[in-house]
């Protein structure tokens, strides 16, 4: 199965041409959770985390896997970038 996550966040380490996400896996959380948790909390820990509902607003969701291109934090979450 050929699946893509489409994303427009072009300054992310995992973003690639055609507006696709090249992360092996991602996690989407509430903004509040994303703002308060360290970078190491990411998709690899998904089955250990408590769900974070956002009250019906897409504006309150965030991709917790985002990391800026060139950041020294790229390896903190153990997420692999696919080729
Ligand atoms: S990790 Fe998140 S922000 Fe980065 S390219 Fe993928 S979906 Fe977009």
Short mmCIF file of C-alpha atoms and ligand atoms in Angstrom, two decimals:
data_model
loop_
_atom_site.label_atom_id
_atom_site.label_comp_id
_atom_site.label_asym_id
_atom_site.label_seq_id
_atom_site.Cartn_x
_atom_site.Cartn_y
_atom_site.Cartn_z
CA UNK A 1 0.00 0.00 0.00
CA UNK A 2 1.35 3.38 -0.98
CA UNK A 3 0.39 5.94 1.65
CA UNK A 4 1.40 9.56 1.89
CA UNK A 5 1.05 12.19 4.51
CA UNK A 6 0.78 15.48 2.67
CA UNK A 7 2.27 18.45 4.47
CA UNK A 8 3.05 22.07 3.61
CA UNK A 9 5.46 22.70 6.48
CA UNK A 10 8.53 23.06 4.29
CA UNK A 11 11.02 23.96 7.02
CA UNK A 12 10.53 20.57 8.71
CA UNK A 13 13.34 18.01 8.58
CA UNK A 14 10.88 15.41 7.25
CA UNK A 15 9.27 17.52 4.52
CA UNK A 16 10.07 16.80 0.85
CA UNK A 17 9.25 18.06 -2.62
CA UNK A 18 5.65 17.57 -3.68
CA UNK A 19 4.60 18.51 -0.16
CA UNK A 20 4.99 15.05 1.31
CA UNK A 21 6.13 13.96 4.75
CA UNK A 22 9.06 11.54 4.70
CA UNK A 23 8.90 10.61 8.38
CA UNK A 24 8.57 6.88 8.98
CA UNK A 25 5.82 7.72 11.45
CA UNK A 26 4.37 10.87 13.00
CA UNK A 27 2.20 11.78 15.94
CA UNK A 28 -0.45 14.50 15.98
CA UNK A 29 -1.45 15.91 19.36
CA UNK A 30 -3.26 18.85 20.87
CA UNK A 31 -1.31 22.11 20.77
CA UNK A 32 -1.26 22.15 24.55
CA UNK A 33 0.37 18.72 24.75
CA UNK A 34 2.85 19.58 22.00
CA UNK A 35 3.82 22.80 23.75
CA UNK A 36 4.51 21.17 27.08
CA UNK A 37 6.28 17.92 26.18
CA UNK A 38 9.97 17.53 25.26
CA UNK A 39 11.12 16.53 21.77
CA UNK A 40 11.82 12.94 22.83
CA UNK A 41 8.06 12.39 23.33
CA UNK A 42 7.00 11.36 19.83
CA UNK A 43 5.43 8.68 17.64
CA UNK A 44 7.58 5.87 19.05
CA UNK A 45 5.75 6.34 22.37
CA UNK A 46 2.23 6.60 20.94
CA UNK A 47 0.83 3.51 22.65
CA UNK A 48 1.95 4.83 26.06
CA UNK A 49 0.37 8.29 25.77
CA UNK A 50 -3.03 9.56 26.87
CA UNK A 51 -5.30 10.86 24.07
CA UNK A 52 -5.55 14.65 23.82
CA UNK A 53 -8.95 15.75 22.41
CA UNK A 54 -9.16 19.36 21.19
CA UNK A 55 -12.86 20.17 21.41
CA UNK A 56 -13.61 20.00 17.70
CA UNK A 57 -11.08 22.52 16.38
CA UNK A 58 -8.42 21.58 13.85
CA UNK A 59 -6.69 24.82 14.87
CA UNK A 60 -5.78 23.21 18.18
CA UNK A 61 -3.91 20.25 16.68
CA UNK A 62 -0.21 20.04 15.90
CA UNK A 63 2.30 17.65 14.41
CA UNK A 64 4.49 16.78 17.39
CA UNK A 65 7.03 15.11 15.06
CA UNK A 66 7.97 18.45 13.45
CA UNK A 67 11.59 19.39 13.90
CA UNK A 68 13.29 22.26 12.03
CA UNK A 69 15.69 21.38 9.24
CA UNK A 70 19.27 21.44 10.50
CA UNK A 71 18.22 21.27 14.14
CA UNK A 72 20.46 19.41 16.57
CA UNK A 73 17.24 17.93 17.99
CA UNK A 74 16.57 15.83 14.86
CA UNK A 75 17.60 12.54 16.52
CA UNK A 76 15.91 13.11 19.88
CA UNK A 77 12.71 11.25 18.95
CA UNK A 78 14.25 8.23 17.11
CA UNK A 79 12.01 8.85 14.09
CA UNK A 80 13.62 7.83 10.79
CA UNK A 81 13.46 9.94 7.64
CA UNK A 82 12.55 7.73 4.69
CA UNK A 83 14.47 8.11 1.42
S1 LIG B 1 6.83 15.56 10.51
FE1 LIG B 1 4.90 16.69 10.60
S2 LIG B 1 5.43 18.82 10.11
FE2 LIG B 1 7.13 17.51 9.46
S3 LIG B 1 6.74 17.06 7.29
FE3 LIG B 1 5.84 15.39 8.51
S4 LIG B 1 3.70 15.98 8.85
FE4 LIG B 1 4.84 17.83 8.20
#
